[in-house]
Amino acid sequence: MSQSVHVRAFRDLLDSGGVVENPERIAAYTTDQRQLFTGSTFAVLKPATTQQVADVVRLAAHYGIGIVPQGGNTSYCGSATPDASGTQIVVSLERMDRIREVDPVSMSISVDAGAILKNIQDAAAAAGLLLPLSLGAEGSCRIGGNIGTNAGGLSVVRYGMTRDLLLGIETVLADGTVVSDMRKLRKNNTGYDVKQCFVGSEGTLGIVTGAVLRLAPLPTRRATAWLKLASGAPLAELLALVRRESADLLTAFEFMAARSIALATDAMTDPPSLGAGPAGAVLVEFASSSRHLDLDELMEAVLAEAIEAGWLDDALLAQSGSQRTAMWRLRETIPEGEKRRSGSVKHDISVPLSSIRRFLDLAGAQVRSYDANLELSVYGHVGDGNLHYNVLVPPNVDRLEFTKRIEGSLSLQLYDTAAALGGTFSAEHGVGRFKKHLLERYGDPGRIAAMRRIKTAFDPADIMNSGAVVRPLDETPGS
Ligand code: 2HG
Ligand code: ZN
């Protein structure tokens, strides 16, 4: 049966806005956001309801058409991009963007999976509550994708990853079955925690259509400081001090090397003059919903201890909301700064906190011996043991060729080092299509076997996001 017959059948299920066939409009859905890979599709489907998602999936399964679920298309690992065959359809959740309910008493929010993260944060804030998931792409990423990749971001040190915020889920399975478990319960020990299967599954097990998320009291006070690290400052010990002495009011502990700060500064029209010490800089923030705690005083006392220990050359406490915003803008502009310069080869590694220093030493030596001219942009959520250890693409070099060369050589050395220290090649960006070979290389064989069994149980025909993360058991290896 031809693709045009399939499109007609999908059109019968959806209304006029539900099927996109125009190649120009389709193009926005077939290239990943880092522009590393362009796939192909014959149609983008945009269901408006969970029932329509179920109908689309049932029909696709009937015809044997592969489905690539897509939210905001902000994946760093190509997990929302169709392959090059042109046989997969993209199912975009962008029309399913409703906030279904905010329940201030239960401290939860129920949403469609296509809701933009920022809109969910705003809806929670309007009810005096905080959705404690915050990341650079929050203005365009959608919560279904955040669930699919188990997104991390800027406040994991206090509130955990997306997984830790998920109370309930609604999902369409590969045969069109709707799993409806949109409960707001903190406690529900009734067998397998099915919703957690979908967290980090990157669309390979089903399509998330709705979610219930845990909210926290909205901070009314914050203290934010920019720390310039003295030479040899021990990051893990500094973090431990800050956590302990703030009684865990810490919400962010973001490390930035001087080069990363300079890249962000270059990309900003009105950059704040915040530099780095010899060992880089850290943006640290405390937050509290209580109006009775003096966080500035607490921050000053904690930083005085760190200065006394000889770990800081300087510390600047934000004196106003705008100073705080400027500090955060600088941190959040780093990826854009890398892009504006000429791009970077990204390594989203994490290691146990006790090995952060060792990783930085070993990886630095590996980069220098690979090519002493290479430049690095190193920053990240050190509070979670997560470093973005990015190799800058030299100017006037073909970005894609350079990326391919580094990923086939130096990247593996860096990942080997992270793995030898008990770390991972993907801390918060997922696996998708781009890092599948790394999962095969570094994943424990038993764990991969378990993942393949789960994939087979949920999607034996490999309809859902085929080619991403893991293949089912009965496929021939390498296919
Ligand atoms: C961040 O922490 C994001 O800003 C992006 O995870 C990291 O671009 C990167 O390498
Ligand atoms: Zn990050």
Short mmCIF file of C-alpha atoms and ligand atoms in Angstrom, two decimals:
data_model
loop_
_atom_site.label_atom_id
_atom_site.label_comp_id
_atom_site.label_asym_id
_atom_site.label_seq_id
_atom_site.Cartn_x
_atom_site.Cartn_y
_atom_site.Cartn_z
CA MET A 1 0.00 0.00 0.00
CA SER A 2 1.42 3.39 -0.93
CA GLN A 3 2.32 6.16 1.48
CA SER A 4 -0.39 8.39 0.02
CA VAL A 5 -3.00 5.77 0.95
CA HIS A 6 -1.59 5.71 4.47
CA VAL A 7 -1.70 9.50 4.67
CA ARG A 8 -5.33 9.47 3.58
CA ALA A 9 -6.15 6.97 6.30
CA PHE A 10 -4.42 9.12 8.93
CA ARG A 11 -6.23 12.16 7.58
CA ASP A 12 -9.53 10.36 8.16
CA LEU A 13 -8.59 9.97 11.83
CA LEU A 14 -7.39 13.53 12.44
CA ASP A 15 -8.85 16.90 11.60
CA SER A 16 -7.38 19.21 8.95
CA GLY A 17 -4.60 20.58 11.21
CA GLY A 18 -3.57 17.07 12.16
CA VAL A 19 -1.52 16.00 9.13
CA VAL A 20 1.47 17.89 7.72
CA GLU A 21 2.76 16.78 4.34
CA ASN A 22 4.24 19.96 2.93
CA PRO A 23 8.03 19.30 2.65
CA GLU A 24 8.93 22.82 3.78
CA ARG A 25 6.88 22.49 6.95
CA ILE A 26 8.05 18.94 7.52
CA ALA A 27 11.71 20.05 7.47
CA ALA A 28 11.42 21.52 10.98
CA TYR A 29 10.62 18.04 12.31
CA THR A 30 13.30 16.01 10.57
CA THR A 31 16.51 17.70 11.73
CA ASP A 32 17.73 17.40 15.31
CA GLN A 33 18.20 20.63 17.19
CA ARG A 34 22.02 20.45 17.06
CA GLN A 35 21.80 19.99 13.30
CA LEU A 36 23.92 16.90 13.27
CA PHE A 37 21.49 14.66 11.40
CA THR A 38 18.62 15.12 8.98
CA GLY A 39 16.19 12.25 8.57
CA SER A 40 13.12 11.93 6.43
CA THR A 41 9.40 11.35 6.83
CA PHE A 42 6.38 11.32 4.57
CA ALA A 43 4.08 12.92 7.14
CA VAL A 44 4.00 14.62 10.50
CA LEU A 45 0.87 13.78 12.47
CA LYS A 46 -0.41 16.11 15.15
CA PRO A 47 -3.12 14.44 17.20
CA ALA A 48 -5.08 16.75 19.50
CA THR A 49 -6.32 14.20 22.04
CA THR A 50 -5.13 11.02 23.73
CA GLN A 51 -7.81 9.13 21.82
CA GLN A 52 -6.41 10.44 18.54
CA VAL A 53 -2.90 9.35 19.58
CA ALA A 54 -4.29 5.88 20.30
CA ASP A 55 -6.08 5.77 16.93
CA VAL A 56 -2.94 6.88 15.08
CA VAL A 57 -0.78 4.30 16.84
CA ARG A 58 -3.28 1.50 16.20
CA LEU A 59 -3.42 2.34 12.52
CA ALA A 60 0.36 2.68 12.22
CA ALA A 61 0.79 -0.69 13.95
CA HIS A 62 -1.74 -2.20 11.55
CA TYR A 63 0.22 -0.94 8.53
CA GLY A 64 3.60 -1.67 10.16
CA ILE A 65 4.62 1.99 10.00
CA GLY A 66 7.29 3.14 12.43
CA ILE A 67 6.50 6.07 14.74
CA VAL A 68 8.87 8.73 16.05
CA PRO A 69 7.23 10.64 18.92
CA GLN A 70 8.30 14.27 19.11
CA GLY A 71 7.81 17.01 21.69
CA GLY A 72 9.81 20.23 21.39
CA ASN A 73 12.50 18.59 19.23
CA THR A 74 15.24 19.74 21.59
CA SER A 75 16.95 16.36 22.05
CA TYR A 76 20.74 16.47 22.08
CA CYS A 77 20.97 12.84 21.02
CA GLY A 78 18.70 12.65 17.99
CA SER A 79 16.00 10.80 19.90
CA ALA A 80 13.15 12.70 18.21
CA THR A 81 14.49 12.60 14.65
CA PRO A 82 13.24 10.03 12.14
CA ASP A 83 15.80 7.89 10.35
CA ALA A 84 16.77 8.46 6.72
CA SER A 85 14.50 5.74 5.27
CA GLY A 86 11.50 8.04 4.89
CA THR A 87 9.24 5.26 6.16
CA GLN A 88 8.70 6.48 9.74
CA ILE A 89 6.03 8.99 10.63
CA VAL A 90 6.62 11.73 13.19
CA VAL A 91 3.90 12.05 15.81
CA SER A 92 4.17 15.53 17.26
CA LEU A 93 2.50 16.23 20.60
CA GLU A 94 2.55 20.00 20.11
CA ARG A 95 -1.22 20.36 19.88
CA MET A 96 -1.64 18.55 23.20
CA ASP A 97 -0.39 21.37 25.38
CA ARG A 98 -3.09 21.84 28.01
CA ILE A 99 -2.55 22.30 31.71
CA ARG A 100 -5.24 19.91 32.89
CA GLU A 101 -5.33 20.73 36.60
CA VAL A 102 -3.30 22.39 39.34
CA ASP A 103 -4.06 20.96 42.78
CA PRO A 104 -2.43 23.26 45.35
CA VAL A 105 -3.46 21.09 48.30
CA SER A 106 -2.03 17.87 46.88
CA MET A 107 0.81 19.98 45.47
CA SER A 108 0.57 18.47 42.01
CA ILE A 109 -0.05 19.52 38.45
CA SER A 110 -1.64 17.42 35.70
CA VAL A 111 -0.73 18.26 32.12
CA ASP A 112 -0.81 17.10 28.54
CA ALA A 113 2.54 15.69 27.42
CA GLY A 114 2.90 18.43 24.80
CA ALA A 115 2.76 21.23 27.39
CA ILE A 116 5.84 23.45 27.21
CA LEU A 117 7.93 23.20 30.36
CA LYS A 118 7.91 26.97 30.95
CA ASN A 119 4.11 27.06 30.76
CA ILE A 120 3.88 24.35 33.41
CA GLN A 121 6.30 26.26 35.64
CA ASP A 122 4.19 29.40 35.20
CA ALA A 123 0.93 27.60 35.96
CA ALA A 124 2.46 26.17 39.13
CA ALA A 125 3.85 29.57 40.15
CA ALA A 126 0.42 31.16 39.66
CA ALA A 127 -0.80 28.77 42.36
CA GLY A 128 2.12 29.69 44.64
CA LEU A 129 4.03 26.51 43.87
CA LEU A 130 7.23 25.47 42.12
CA LEU A 131 7.72 22.90 39.40
CA PRO A 132 11.34 22.17 40.25
CA LEU A 133 12.48 21.23 36.77
CA SER A 134 14.48 23.97 35.11
CA LEU A 135 16.72 23.82 32.06
CA GLY A 136 18.01 25.96 29.23
CA ALA A 137 15.45 24.69 26.70
CA GLU A 138 12.48 25.27 29.03
CA GLY A 139 10.85 27.79 26.68
CA SER A 140 10.54 25.20 23.91
CA CYS A 141 10.96 21.68 25.31
CA ARG A 142 7.78 19.77 26.14
CA ILE A 143 7.19 17.70 29.24
CA GLY A 144 6.69 14.44 27.32
CA GLY A 145 10.24 14.81 26.00
CA ASN A 146 11.52 15.68 29.46
CA ILE A 147 9.97 12.45 30.72
CA GLY A 148 11.30 10.53 27.73
CA THR A 149 14.87 11.63 28.46
CA ASN A 150 14.54 11.90 32.25
CA ALA A 151 15.74 15.48 31.93
CA GLY A 152 17.93 16.91 34.66
CA GLY A 153 18.91 20.56 34.50
CA LEU A 154 19.74 23.21 37.03
CA SER A 155 18.09 22.18 40.30
CA VAL A 156 18.63 18.42 40.46
CA VAL A 157 20.92 18.78 43.47
CA ARG A 158 17.86 19.71 45.55
CA TYR A 159 14.84 18.24 43.76
CA GLY A 160 16.11 15.33 41.67
CA MET A 161 15.64 14.42 38.02
CA THR A 162 12.32 14.34 36.12
CA ARG A 163 11.90 10.76 37.36
CA ASP A 164 11.70 12.04 40.93
CA LEU A 165 8.95 14.50 40.07
CA LEU A 166 6.62 12.12 38.27
CA LEU A 167 3.54 11.03 40.20
CA GLY A 168 1.29 9.79 37.41
CA ILE A 169 1.33 9.10 33.70
CA GLU A 170 -0.91 8.53 30.72
CA THR A 171 0.68 6.64 27.84
CA VAL A 172 -0.34 5.04 24.59
CA LEU A 173 1.33 1.67 24.05
CA ALA A 174 2.56 0.36 20.71
CA ASP A 175 -0.73 -1.45 20.02
CA GLY A 176 -2.88 1.57 20.86
CA THR A 177 -3.71 0.54 24.44
CA VAL A 178 -4.06 3.58 26.72
CA VAL A 179 -2.38 3.28 30.12
CA SER A 180 -4.22 5.76 32.30
CA ASP A 181 -2.53 6.26 35.63
CA MET A 182 -2.90 9.98 36.21
CA ARG A 183 -2.96 9.70 39.99
CA LYS A 184 -1.49 12.27 42.34
CA LEU A 185 -0.33 9.80 44.93
CA ARG A 186 3.02 9.98 46.71
CA LYS A 187 2.44 6.48 47.97
CA ASN A 188 1.04 3.71 45.81
CA ASN A 189 2.71 0.35 46.31
CA THR A 190 0.53 -1.71 44.01
CA GLY A 191 2.93 -3.73 41.94
CA TYR A 192 5.30 -2.64 39.20
CA ASP A 193 5.87 1.07 38.87
CA VAL A 194 4.88 1.05 35.21
CA LYS A 195 5.22 4.81 34.74
CA GLN A 196 8.94 4.65 35.49
CA CYS A 197 9.44 2.36 32.46
CA PHE A 198 8.64 5.34 30.26
CA VAL A 199 11.06 7.67 31.99
CA GLY A 200 14.24 7.62 29.94
CA SER A 201 12.66 5.35 27.31
CA GLU A 202 12.87 8.14 24.68
CA GLY A 203 9.70 7.12 22.89
CA THR A 204 10.78 3.52 22.36
CA LEU A 205 8.07 1.94 24.52
CA GLY A 206 5.04 4.11 23.84
CA ILE A 207 3.91 7.71 23.56
CA VAL A 208 3.50 9.64 26.80
CA THR A 209 0.33 11.73 26.45
CA GLY A 210 -0.13 13.08 29.97
CA ALA A 211 1.66 13.44 33.28
CA VAL A 212 1.10 14.36 36.89
CA LEU A 213 4.05 16.15 38.44
CA ARG A 214 5.01 16.80 42.02
CA LEU A 215 5.26 20.45 43.04
CA ALA A 216 7.20 22.10 45.85
CA PRO A 217 6.61 25.24 47.88
CA LEU A 218 7.56 28.28 45.81
CA PRO A 219 10.77 29.85 47.10
CA THR A 220 10.19 33.34 48.42
CA ARG A 221 13.83 33.95 49.24
CA ARG A 222 16.98 33.21 47.38
CA ALA A 223 20.64 33.91 47.92
CA THR A 224 22.82 33.63 44.86
CA ALA A 225 26.58 33.91 44.76
CA TRP A 226 29.35 33.79 42.19
CA LEU A 227 32.45 32.12 43.54
CA LYS A 228 35.89 32.46 41.99
CA LEU A 229 37.75 29.29 42.79
CA ALA A 230 41.29 29.47 44.12
CA SER A 231 43.96 27.31 42.56
CA GLY A 232 43.48 23.68 43.58
CA ALA A 233 40.07 24.35 45.17
CA PRO A 234 38.46 20.96 45.90
CA LEU A 235 35.03 20.99 44.24
CA ALA A 236 33.56 18.02 46.06
CA GLU A 237 34.65 19.31 49.47
CA LEU A 238 33.31 22.79 48.68
CA LEU A 239 29.99 21.27 47.68
CA ALA A 240 29.87 19.18 50.86
CA LEU A 241 30.55 22.28 52.97
CA VAL A 242 27.87 24.29 51.21
CA ARG A 243 25.29 21.53 51.50
CA ARG A 244 25.98 20.82 55.13
CA GLU A 245 26.14 24.39 56.35
CA SER A 246 23.08 25.48 54.40
CA ALA A 247 21.08 22.61 55.90
CA ASP A 248 20.58 21.47 52.30
CA LEU A 249 18.88 24.67 51.19
CA LEU A 250 21.22 24.49 48.22
CA THR A 251 19.30 24.51 44.91
CA ALA A 252 22.18 24.95 42.47
CA PHE A 253 25.91 24.36 42.32
CA GLU A 254 27.02 25.09 38.77
CA PHE A 255 30.68 24.89 37.86
CA MET A 256 32.13 26.86 34.92
CA ALA A 257 35.66 26.93 33.57
CA ALA A 258 37.07 30.34 32.56
CA ARG A 259 36.87 29.47 28.84
CA SER A 260 33.15 28.70 29.08
CA ILE A 261 32.51 31.98 30.87
CA ALA A 262 34.43 33.85 28.17
CA LEU A 263 32.38 32.16 25.43
CA ALA A 264 29.13 33.18 27.10
CA THR A 265 30.42 36.71 27.68
CA ASP A 266 31.30 37.03 23.99
CA ALA A 267 27.80 35.95 23.00
CA MET A 268 26.00 38.47 25.26
CA THR A 269 25.18 42.03 24.34
CA ASP A 270 25.39 43.27 27.91
CA PRO A 271 27.50 40.72 29.80
CA PRO A 272 28.05 41.06 33.53
CA SER A 273 31.71 41.33 34.50
CA LEU A 274 31.98 38.10 36.40
CA GLY A 275 35.16 36.25 35.79
CA ALA A 276 36.71 33.07 37.05
CA GLY A 277 39.43 32.26 39.55
CA PRO A 278 42.39 30.02 38.61
CA ALA A 279 40.23 26.91 39.09
CA GLY A 280 37.09 28.33 37.47
CA ALA A 281 33.89 29.63 39.02
CA VAL A 282 30.80 28.27 40.73
CA LEU A 283 27.31 29.71 40.76
CA VAL A 284 25.74 28.68 44.02
CA GLU A 285 22.17 29.33 45.08
CA PHE A 286 20.12 28.76 48.21
CA ALA A 287 16.33 28.98 48.13
CA SER A 288 13.67 28.80 50.77
CA SER A 289 9.92 29.18 50.86
CA SER A 290 10.15 30.49 54.41
CA ARG A 291 10.19 34.26 54.87
CA HIS A 292 11.75 33.74 58.30
CA LEU A 293 15.16 32.57 57.14
CA ASP A 294 17.86 35.09 56.31
CA LEU A 295 19.51 33.37 53.39
CA ASP A 296 21.96 36.18 52.65
CA GLU A 297 23.33 35.92 56.17
CA LEU A 298 23.56 32.17 55.84
CA MET A 299 25.34 32.44 52.48
CA GLU A 300 27.83 34.96 53.88
CA ALA A 301 28.66 32.68 56.78
CA VAL A 302 29.09 29.64 54.54
CA LEU A 303 31.27 31.52 52.06
CA ALA A 304 33.39 32.94 54.90
CA GLU A 305 34.22 29.35 55.85
CA ALA A 306 35.14 28.52 52.26
CA ILE A 307 37.37 31.60 52.03
CA GLU A 308 38.98 30.69 55.34
CA ALA A 309 39.73 27.23 53.95
CA GLY A 310 41.57 28.94 51.09
CA TRP A 311 39.18 27.58 48.44
CA LEU A 312 37.91 30.90 47.09
CA ASP A 313 39.76 33.90 45.71
CA ASP A 314 36.61 35.97 45.70
CA ALA A 315 32.85 35.64 46.20
CA LEU A 316 30.16 37.97 44.96
CA LEU A 317 26.73 37.79 46.54
CA ALA A 318 23.93 39.01 44.25
CA GLN A 319 22.53 42.19 45.77
CA SER A 320 19.39 42.38 43.64
CA GLY A 321 17.10 40.34 41.43
CA SER A 322 18.78 41.77 38.37
CA GLN A 323 22.26 40.77 39.58
CA ARG A 324 20.98 37.29 40.20
CA THR A 325 19.41 37.15 36.74
CA ALA A 326 22.68 38.34 35.18
CA MET A 327 24.59 35.51 36.89
CA TRP A 328 22.12 32.94 35.62
CA ARG A 329 22.06 34.45 32.14
CA LEU A 330 25.81 34.10 31.94
CA ARG A 331 25.64 30.47 32.97
CA GLU A 332 22.76 29.67 30.62
CA THR A 333 24.37 31.39 27.64
CA ILE A 334 27.35 29.02 27.60
CA PRO A 335 25.82 26.53 25.10
CA GLU A 336 24.88 29.45 22.84
CA GLY A 337 28.41 30.85 23.24
CA GLU A 338 29.84 27.52 22.06
CA LYS A 339 27.48 27.51 19.11
CA ARG A 340 28.27 31.09 18.09
CA ARG A 341 31.99 30.42 18.14
CA SER A 342 31.94 27.33 15.94
CA GLY A 343 30.22 24.63 17.93
CA SER A 344 31.44 21.89 20.23
CA VAL A 345 31.65 18.15 20.49
CA LYS A 346 29.62 17.46 23.60
CA HIS A 347 30.37 15.00 26.37
CA ASP A 348 27.62 14.87 28.96
CA ILE A 349 29.51 12.79 31.48
CA SER A 350 28.91 12.10 35.11
CA VAL A 351 31.15 10.49 37.68
CA PRO A 352 30.73 9.96 41.41
CA LEU A 353 31.42 13.23 43.19
CA SER A 354 34.45 11.71 44.85
CA SER A 355 36.03 11.31 41.38
CA ILE A 356 35.29 14.70 39.83
CA ARG A 357 38.79 16.05 40.46
CA ARG A 358 40.39 12.86 39.15
CA PHE A 359 38.24 12.96 36.01
CA LEU A 360 39.21 16.56 35.31
CA ASP A 361 42.92 15.72 35.72
CA LEU A 362 42.86 12.55 33.62
CA ALA A 363 40.61 13.94 30.89
CA GLY A 364 42.65 17.14 30.66
CA ALA A 365 45.80 15.07 30.11
CA GLN A 366 44.03 12.96 27.47
CA VAL A 367 42.93 16.04 25.54
CA ARG A 368 46.42 17.58 25.69
CA SER A 369 48.11 14.45 24.45
CA TYR A 370 45.51 13.99 21.68
CA ASP A 371 46.04 17.52 20.37
CA ALA A 372 47.54 20.25 22.50
CA ASN A 373 45.79 22.89 20.38
CA LEU A 374 42.29 21.75 21.23
CA GLU A 375 40.23 24.04 23.42
CA LEU A 376 37.72 22.90 26.01
CA SER A 377 34.53 24.33 27.41
CA VAL A 378 33.92 22.59 30.73
CA TYR A 379 30.96 23.38 32.94
CA GLY A 380 28.02 21.67 34.48
CA HIS A 381 25.92 20.58 37.35
CA VAL A 382 28.75 19.53 39.62
CA GLY A 383 26.29 19.28 42.47
CA ASP A 384 25.07 16.15 40.63
CA GLY A 385 28.50 14.93 39.49
CA ASN A 386 27.56 16.00 35.95
CA LEU A 387 30.08 17.78 33.70
CA HIS A 388 29.57 19.08 30.18
CA TYR A 389 33.08 18.33 28.97
CA ASN A 390 32.91 19.90 25.55
CA VAL A 391 35.67 20.07 22.95
CA LEU A 392 35.38 23.26 20.92
CA VAL A 393 35.33 22.94 17.17
CA PRO A 394 38.31 24.95 15.90
CA PRO A 395 37.31 27.87 13.69
CA ASN A 396 37.48 27.24 9.93
CA VAL A 397 37.11 23.50 10.36
CA ASP A 398 34.16 21.49 9.02
CA ARG A 399 31.99 21.00 12.12
CA LEU A 400 30.48 17.66 11.14
CA GLU A 401 33.79 16.15 10.02
CA PHE A 402 35.54 17.33 13.17
CA THR A 403 32.71 15.96 15.32
CA LYS A 404 32.92 12.60 13.59
CA ARG A 405 36.69 12.42 14.02
CA ILE A 406 36.62 13.37 17.71
CA GLU A 407 33.68 11.11 18.49
CA GLY A 408 35.51 8.18 16.95
CA SER A 409 38.71 8.77 18.92
CA LEU A 410 39.14 11.27 21.77
CA SER A 411 35.51 10.99 22.93
CA LEU A 412 35.96 7.28 23.52
CA GLN A 413 39.06 7.92 25.60
CA LEU A 414 37.12 10.42 27.71
CA TYR A 415 34.19 8.04 28.11
CA ASP A 416 36.61 5.23 29.01
CA THR A 417 37.97 7.44 31.75
CA ALA A 418 34.51 8.30 33.03
CA ALA A 419 33.53 4.60 32.91
CA ALA A 420 36.71 3.53 34.74
CA LEU A 421 35.77 5.97 37.52
CA GLY A 422 32.29 4.46 37.78
CA GLY A 423 30.69 7.16 35.62
CA THR A 424 28.60 7.34 32.48
CA PHE A 425 28.65 8.72 28.92
CA SER A 426 25.24 10.33 29.27
CA ALA A 427 24.22 11.98 32.51
CA GLU A 428 21.14 13.92 31.44
CA HIS A 429 20.90 14.08 27.64
CA GLY A 430 19.84 10.49 26.94
CA VAL A 431 20.92 7.96 24.33
CA GLY A 432 18.71 8.53 21.30
CA ARG A 433 20.22 7.57 17.95
CA PHE A 434 23.57 9.25 18.46
CA LYS A 435 24.70 7.41 21.58
CA LYS A 436 23.29 3.97 20.93
CA HIS A 437 26.73 2.56 20.12
CA LEU A 438 27.98 3.96 23.43
CA LEU A 439 25.28 2.13 25.32
CA GLU A 440 26.40 -1.06 23.57
CA ARG A 441 30.04 -0.32 24.41
CA TYR A 442 29.67 0.74 28.02
CA GLY A 443 26.39 -0.82 29.17
CA ASP A 444 26.46 -3.84 31.43
CA PRO A 445 25.43 -6.81 29.23
CA GLY A 446 22.86 -7.96 31.77
CA ARG A 447 21.33 -4.50 31.93
CA ILE A 448 21.17 -4.27 28.14
CA ALA A 449 19.53 -7.72 28.02
CA ALA A 450 16.95 -6.52 30.55
CA MET A 451 16.34 -3.37 28.49
CA ARG A 452 15.86 -5.43 25.34
CA ARG A 453 13.38 -7.67 27.14
CA ILE A 454 11.42 -4.63 28.29
CA LYS A 455 11.48 -3.24 24.74
CA THR A 456 10.28 -6.59 23.40
CA ALA A 457 7.50 -6.82 25.96
CA PHE A 458 6.19 -3.35 25.16
CA ASP A 459 6.92 -3.18 21.45
CA PRO A 460 7.77 -6.56 19.87
CA ALA A 461 7.34 -5.26 16.30
CA ASP A 462 9.70 -2.33 16.97
CA ILE A 463 7.20 0.30 15.87
CA MET A 464 8.09 2.88 18.51
CA ASN A 465 11.12 5.05 17.71
CA SER A 466 12.95 2.21 16.05
CA GLY A 467 16.67 2.87 15.82
CA ALA A 468 16.87 4.75 19.12
CA VAL A 469 18.26 3.47 22.44
CA VAL A 470 17.87 -0.31 22.14
CA ARG A 471 16.50 -2.90 19.75
CA PRO A 472 14.08 -5.70 20.65
CA LEU A 473 15.32 -9.25 21.20
CA ASP A 474 14.27 -10.86 17.98
CA GLU A 475 15.99 -8.44 15.61
CA THR A 476 19.19 -9.55 13.94
CA PRO A 477 22.22 -7.86 15.47
CA GLY A 478 23.43 -4.78 13.68
CA SER A 479 20.19 -4.23 11.81
C1 2HG B 1 23.27 22.82 30.02
O1 2HG B 1 23.57 22.38 31.11
C2 2HG B 1 22.71 21.89 28.98
O2 2HG B 1 23.37 24.02 29.73
C3 2HG B 1 23.48 21.93 27.68
O3 2HG B 1 22.62 20.59 29.47
C4 2HG B 1 24.85 21.37 27.78
O4 2HG B 1 25.32 22.18 25.57
C5 2HG B 1 25.69 21.46 26.49
O5 2HG B 1 26.71 20.77 26.42
ZN ZN B 2 23.21 20.40 31.50
#
